[in-house]
Coordinates of C-alpha atoms in Angstrom, one line a residue:
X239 CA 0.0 0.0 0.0
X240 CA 1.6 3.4 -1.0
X241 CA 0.6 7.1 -0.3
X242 CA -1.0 8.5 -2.9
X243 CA -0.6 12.2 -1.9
X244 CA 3.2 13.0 -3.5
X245 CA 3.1 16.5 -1.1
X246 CA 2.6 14.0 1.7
X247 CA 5.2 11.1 0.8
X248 CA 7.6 14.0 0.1
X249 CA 7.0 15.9 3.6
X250 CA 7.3 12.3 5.2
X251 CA 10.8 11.9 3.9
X252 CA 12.4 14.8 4.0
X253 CA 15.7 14.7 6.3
X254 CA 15.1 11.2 6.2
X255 CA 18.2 9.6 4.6
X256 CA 16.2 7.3 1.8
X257 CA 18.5 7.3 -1.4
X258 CA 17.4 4.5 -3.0
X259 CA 21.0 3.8 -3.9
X260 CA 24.0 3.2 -1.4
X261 CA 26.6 5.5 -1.6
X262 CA 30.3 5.2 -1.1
X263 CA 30.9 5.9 2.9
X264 CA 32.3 8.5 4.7
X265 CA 36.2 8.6 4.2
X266 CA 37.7 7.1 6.8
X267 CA 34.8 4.1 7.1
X268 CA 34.3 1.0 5.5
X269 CA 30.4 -0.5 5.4
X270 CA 29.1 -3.8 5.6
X271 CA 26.0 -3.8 3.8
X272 CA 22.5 -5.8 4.3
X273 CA 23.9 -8.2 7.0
X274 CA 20.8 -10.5 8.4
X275 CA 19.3 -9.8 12.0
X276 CA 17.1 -12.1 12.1
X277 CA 18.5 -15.7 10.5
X278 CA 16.3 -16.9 7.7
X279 CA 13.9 -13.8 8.4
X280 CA 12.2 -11.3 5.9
X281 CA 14.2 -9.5 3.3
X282 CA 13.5 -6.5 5.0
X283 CA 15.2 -7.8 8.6
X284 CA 18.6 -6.7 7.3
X285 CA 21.4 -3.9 8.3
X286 CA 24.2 -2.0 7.5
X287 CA 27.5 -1.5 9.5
X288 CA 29.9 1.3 9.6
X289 CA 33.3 0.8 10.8
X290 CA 36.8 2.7 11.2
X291 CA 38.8 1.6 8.5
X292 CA 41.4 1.7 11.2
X293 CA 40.6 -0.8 13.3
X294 CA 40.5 0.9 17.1
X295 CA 41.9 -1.1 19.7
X296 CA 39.2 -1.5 22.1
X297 CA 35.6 -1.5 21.5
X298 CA 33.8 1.4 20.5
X299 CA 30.3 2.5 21.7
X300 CA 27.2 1.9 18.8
X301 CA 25.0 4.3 17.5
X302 CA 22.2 2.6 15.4
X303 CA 20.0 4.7 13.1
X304 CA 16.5 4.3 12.5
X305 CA 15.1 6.3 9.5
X306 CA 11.9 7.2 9.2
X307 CA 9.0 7.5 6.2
X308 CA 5.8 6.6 8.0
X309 CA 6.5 2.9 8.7
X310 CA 5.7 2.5 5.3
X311 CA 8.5 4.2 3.0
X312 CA 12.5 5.0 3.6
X313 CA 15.5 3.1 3.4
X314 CA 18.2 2.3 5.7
X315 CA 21.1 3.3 2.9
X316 CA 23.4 6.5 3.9
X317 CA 22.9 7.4 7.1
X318 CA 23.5 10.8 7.8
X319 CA 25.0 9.5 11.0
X320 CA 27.4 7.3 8.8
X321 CA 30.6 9.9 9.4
X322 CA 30.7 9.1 12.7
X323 CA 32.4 5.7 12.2
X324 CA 35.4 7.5 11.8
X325 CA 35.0 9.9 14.9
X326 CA 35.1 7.4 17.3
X327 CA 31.8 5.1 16.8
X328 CA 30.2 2.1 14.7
X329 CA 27.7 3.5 13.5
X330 CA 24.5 0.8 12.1
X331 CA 21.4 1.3 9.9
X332 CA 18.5 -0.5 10.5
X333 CA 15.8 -2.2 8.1
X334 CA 12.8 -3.1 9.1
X335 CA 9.2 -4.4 8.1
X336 CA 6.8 -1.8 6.4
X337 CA 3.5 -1.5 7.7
X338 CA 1.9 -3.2 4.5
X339 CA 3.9 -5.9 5.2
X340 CA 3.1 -6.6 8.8
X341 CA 1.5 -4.6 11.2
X342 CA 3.0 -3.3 14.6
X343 CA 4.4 -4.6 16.5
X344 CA 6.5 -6.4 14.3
X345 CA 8.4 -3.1 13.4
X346 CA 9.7 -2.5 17.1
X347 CA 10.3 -6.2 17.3
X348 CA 12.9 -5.8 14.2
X349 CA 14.1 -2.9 15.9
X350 CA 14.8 -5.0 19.2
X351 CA 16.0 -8.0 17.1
X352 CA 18.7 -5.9 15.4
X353 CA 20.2 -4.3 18.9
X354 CA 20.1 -7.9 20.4
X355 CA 21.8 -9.1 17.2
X356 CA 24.3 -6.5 17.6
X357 CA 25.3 -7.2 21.3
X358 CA 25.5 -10.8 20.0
X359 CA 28.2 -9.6 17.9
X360 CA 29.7 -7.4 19.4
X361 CA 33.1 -9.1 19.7
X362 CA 33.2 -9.9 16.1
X363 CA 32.5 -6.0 15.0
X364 CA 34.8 -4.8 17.9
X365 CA 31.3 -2.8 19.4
X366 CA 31.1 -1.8 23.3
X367 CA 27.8 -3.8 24.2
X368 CA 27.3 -1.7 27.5
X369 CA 27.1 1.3 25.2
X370 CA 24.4 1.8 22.8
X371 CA 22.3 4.7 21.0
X372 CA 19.9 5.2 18.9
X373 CA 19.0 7.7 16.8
X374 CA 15.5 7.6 14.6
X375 CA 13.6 10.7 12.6
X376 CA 9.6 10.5 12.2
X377 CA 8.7 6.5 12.7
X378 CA 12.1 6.6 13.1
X379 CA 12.0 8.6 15.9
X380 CA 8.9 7.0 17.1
X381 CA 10.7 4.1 17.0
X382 CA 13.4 4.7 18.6
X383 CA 11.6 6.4 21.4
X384 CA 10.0 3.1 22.2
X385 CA 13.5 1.6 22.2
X386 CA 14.2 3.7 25.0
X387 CA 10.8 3.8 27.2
X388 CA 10.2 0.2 26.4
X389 CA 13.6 -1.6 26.8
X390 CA 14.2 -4.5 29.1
X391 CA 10.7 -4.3 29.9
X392 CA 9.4 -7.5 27.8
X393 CA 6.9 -5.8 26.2
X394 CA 6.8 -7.3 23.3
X395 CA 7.7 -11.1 22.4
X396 CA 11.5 -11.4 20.9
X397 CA 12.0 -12.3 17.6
X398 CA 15.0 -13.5 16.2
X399 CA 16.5 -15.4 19.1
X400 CA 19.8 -13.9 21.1
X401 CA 17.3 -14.0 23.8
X402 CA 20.0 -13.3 26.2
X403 CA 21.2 -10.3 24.9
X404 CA 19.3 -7.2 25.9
X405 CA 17.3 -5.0 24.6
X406 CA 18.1 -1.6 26.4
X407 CA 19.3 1.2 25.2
X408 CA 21.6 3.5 26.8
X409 CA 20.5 7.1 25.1
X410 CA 18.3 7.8 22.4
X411 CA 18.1 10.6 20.0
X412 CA 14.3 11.5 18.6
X413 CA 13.7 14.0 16.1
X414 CA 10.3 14.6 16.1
X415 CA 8.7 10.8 16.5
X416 CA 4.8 10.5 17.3
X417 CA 4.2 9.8 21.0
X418 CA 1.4 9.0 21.6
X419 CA -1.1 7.3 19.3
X420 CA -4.6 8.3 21.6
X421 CA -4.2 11.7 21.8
X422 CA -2.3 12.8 18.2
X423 CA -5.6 13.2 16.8
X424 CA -6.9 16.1 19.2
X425 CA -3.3 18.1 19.7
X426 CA -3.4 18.0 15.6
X427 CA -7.1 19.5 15.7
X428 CA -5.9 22.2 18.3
X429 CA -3.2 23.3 16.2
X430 CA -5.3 23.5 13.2
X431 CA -5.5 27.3 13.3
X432 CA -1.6 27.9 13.0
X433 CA -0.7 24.8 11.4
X434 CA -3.2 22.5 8.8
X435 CA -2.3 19.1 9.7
X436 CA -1.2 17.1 6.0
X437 CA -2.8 13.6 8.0
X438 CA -5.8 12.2 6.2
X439 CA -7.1 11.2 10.0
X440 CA -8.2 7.3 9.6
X441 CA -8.0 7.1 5.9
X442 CA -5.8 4.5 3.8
X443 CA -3.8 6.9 3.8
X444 CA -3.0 7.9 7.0
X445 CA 0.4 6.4 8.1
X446 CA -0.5 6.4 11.9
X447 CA -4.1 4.0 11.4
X448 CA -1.6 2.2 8.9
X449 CA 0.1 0.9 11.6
X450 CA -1.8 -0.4 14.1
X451 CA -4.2 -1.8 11.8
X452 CA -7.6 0.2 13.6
X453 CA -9.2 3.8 13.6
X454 CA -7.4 6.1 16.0
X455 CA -9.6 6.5 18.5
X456 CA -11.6 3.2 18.0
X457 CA -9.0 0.8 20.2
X458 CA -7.4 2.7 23.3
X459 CA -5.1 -0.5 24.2
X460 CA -4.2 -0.5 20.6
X461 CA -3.4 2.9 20.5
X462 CA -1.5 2.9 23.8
X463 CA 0.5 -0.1 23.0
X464 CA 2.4 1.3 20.3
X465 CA 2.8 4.5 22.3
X466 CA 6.4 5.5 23.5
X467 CA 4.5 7.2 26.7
X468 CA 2.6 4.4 27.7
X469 CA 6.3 3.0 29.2
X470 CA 7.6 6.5 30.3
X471 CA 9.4 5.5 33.8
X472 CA 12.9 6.9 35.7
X473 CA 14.3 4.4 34.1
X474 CA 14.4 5.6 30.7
X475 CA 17.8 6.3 29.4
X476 CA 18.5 10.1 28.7
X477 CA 16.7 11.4 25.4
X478 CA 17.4 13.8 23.1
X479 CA 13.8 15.3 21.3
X480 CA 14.5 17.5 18.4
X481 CA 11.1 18.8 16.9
X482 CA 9.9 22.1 14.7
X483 CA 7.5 24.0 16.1
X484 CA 5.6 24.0 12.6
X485 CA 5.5 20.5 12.2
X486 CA 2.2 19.5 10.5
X487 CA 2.7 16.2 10.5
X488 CA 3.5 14.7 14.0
X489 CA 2.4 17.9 16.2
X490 CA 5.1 19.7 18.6
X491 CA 2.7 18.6 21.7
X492 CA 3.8 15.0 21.1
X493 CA 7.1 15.4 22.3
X494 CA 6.1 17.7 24.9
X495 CA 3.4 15.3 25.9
X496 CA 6.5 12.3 26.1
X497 CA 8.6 15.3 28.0
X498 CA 6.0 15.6 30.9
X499 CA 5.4 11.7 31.1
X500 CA 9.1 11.0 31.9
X501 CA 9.4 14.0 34.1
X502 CA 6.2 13.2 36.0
X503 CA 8.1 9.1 36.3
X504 CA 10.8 11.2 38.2
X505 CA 13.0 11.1 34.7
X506 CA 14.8 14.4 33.9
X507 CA 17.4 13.1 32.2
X508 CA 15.3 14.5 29.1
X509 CA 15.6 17.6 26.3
X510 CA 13.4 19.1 24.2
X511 CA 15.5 21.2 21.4
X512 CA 12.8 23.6 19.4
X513 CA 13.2 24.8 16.0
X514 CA 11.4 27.4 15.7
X515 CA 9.6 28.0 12.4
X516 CA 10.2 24.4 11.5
X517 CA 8.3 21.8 10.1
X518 CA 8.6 17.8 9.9
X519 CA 12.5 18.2 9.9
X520 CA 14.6 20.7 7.1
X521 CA 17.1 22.4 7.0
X522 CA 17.4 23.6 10.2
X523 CA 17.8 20.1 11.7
X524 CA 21.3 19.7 9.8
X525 CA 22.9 23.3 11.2
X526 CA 26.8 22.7 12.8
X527 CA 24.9 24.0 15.9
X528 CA 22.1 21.5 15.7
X529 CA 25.2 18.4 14.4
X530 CA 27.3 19.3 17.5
X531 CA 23.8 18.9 19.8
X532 CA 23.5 15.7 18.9
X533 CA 27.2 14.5 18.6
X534 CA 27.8 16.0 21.9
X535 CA 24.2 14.0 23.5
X536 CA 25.7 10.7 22.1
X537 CA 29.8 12.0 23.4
X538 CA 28.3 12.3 26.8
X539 CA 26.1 9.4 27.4
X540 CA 28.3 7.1 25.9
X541 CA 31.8 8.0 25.6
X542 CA 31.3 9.8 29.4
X543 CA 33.2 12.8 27.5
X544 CA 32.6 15.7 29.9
X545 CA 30.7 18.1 27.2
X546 CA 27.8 20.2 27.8
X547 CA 24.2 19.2 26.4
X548 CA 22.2 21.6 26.7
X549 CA 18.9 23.3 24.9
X550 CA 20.4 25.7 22.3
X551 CA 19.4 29.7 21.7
X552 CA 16.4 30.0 19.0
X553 CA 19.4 32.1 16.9
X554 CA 21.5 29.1 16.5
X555 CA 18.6 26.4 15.0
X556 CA 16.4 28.3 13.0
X557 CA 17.2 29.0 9.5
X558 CA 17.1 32.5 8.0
X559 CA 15.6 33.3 5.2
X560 CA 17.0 34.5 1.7
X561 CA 18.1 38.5 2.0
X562 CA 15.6 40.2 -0.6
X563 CA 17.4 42.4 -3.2

């Protein structure tokens, strides 16, 4: 099942890196592309690794990347994140099931698979199993966020096997992932006057409906479920939330809405970067000032590097616009 809206398949990709076709890494990095996660699995259960070409000598902490496209669209191939194999990092890119291929949960489950596989491996690919992050944009993000509020809690079967290996996550990076699937509807609605939401609401086309198979709205454990806030406890790992304030696609209250949840657990290990004038992702998102945010979230958290994260000044992500002649 594909979008037929092109304004809304292109706004549902944009800073999503979905190249169709791989490109030649980073200098410095070599890639291992479309290794298998889940042995014998779908076509779909594959990823691609990132290395040093100059092998470090001890393990390095993992980032894996999660791109985004509605659960039903996007690509793992060229990473934005990619570079960072050479700074220090592997860096992996996850594949996983579209929604009109199977229906959530499998996508988290691919998502757990693929961090358990890693840890399984970790030796072989010379990776730091007691630190791992994830970064995800859109369902990517949603993903990811899910990854974090929902690991180690066994809260949905394991595919895959390496059953032994966890599932946690030790700091995740969300640019603007949906939240929470029961009350996306209403926050869109309020916004309507500022921002007209590009969601066909509970249509074949609407991505969120898409993936839980049901009406949002019509099945509250359905729709809580597959939400990232249903799991918010103190024990989520620190999070990075990157989200324009224009976003017409997954409203700006989602995030705030996951913000309050972890805060109200007793979690403030959590940041909410704005960009103001922003929609779902652009330009803005890819600033140095914006880049070194989210290098320095992932330097901290798992490299213990003693950097500052903190919320950045509306001057330094928010991008101005042409000088008129």
């Amino acid at each position: 099942m594909r979008l037929k809206f092109p304004t809304l398949i292109l706004t549902l990709l944009i800073a999503t890196a979905c190249v169709t076709a791989p490109a030649a890494p980073p200098k410095g990095v070599k890639v291992d592309r479309d290794i298998a996660y889940v042995p014998g699995g779908d076509p779909a259960e594959v990823l691609d690794l990132y290395l040093p070409e100059t092998p470090s000598e001890k393990p390095l902490p993992l980032i894996v990347s999660i791109h985004g496209g509605g659960w039903r669209a996007g690509s793992k191939n060229n990473p934005w994140l990619a570079g960072l194999a050479n700074q220090g990092y592997v860096v992996a890119s996850v594949e996983y099931r579209f929604s009109n291929k199977a229906l959530f949960p499998a996508q988290i489950q691919d998502c757990q698979a693929a961090i358990r596989w890693l840890r399984a491996n970790a030796k072989k690919y010379n990776i730091d199993p007691g630190h791992v992050g994830v970064w995800g944009d859109s369902a990517g993000g949603h993903l990811v966020a899910l990854l974090g509020t929902s690991g180690g809690k066994k809260a949905f079967p394991p595919i895959g096997g390496n059953e032994d290996q966890s599932d946690r996550v030790q700091a995740v990076c969300d640019w603007y992932g949906p939240t929470d699937f029961n009350t996306v509807m209403a926050q869109a609605a309020a916004d309507e006057a500022n921002i007209k939401s590009s969601i066909k609401w509970n249509t074949k086309d609407d991505p969120y409906s898409g993936l839980i198979g049901v009406n949002l709205g019509s099945d509250k454990e359905k729709g809580e479920v597959v939400s990232p806030v249903h799991y918010a406890s103190k024990d989520t790992p620190p999070l990075l939330i990157m989200h324009g304030t224009k976003d017409s696609l997954v409203p700006l209250a989602q995030s705030e809405e996951l913000v309050a949840a972890l805060k109200k657990a007793g979690d403030d290990n959590v940041i909410l970067q704005k960009f103001p004038g922003s929609g779902h992702g652009g330009p803005a998102f890819f600033l140095p000032a914006a880049r070194n945010l989210v290098k320095a979230f992932f330097d901290k958290n798992l490299k213990g590097m003693d950097v500052k994260v903190e919320v950045l000044p509306d001057s330094e992500v928010t991008v101005k616009p042409p000088s008129s002649k």
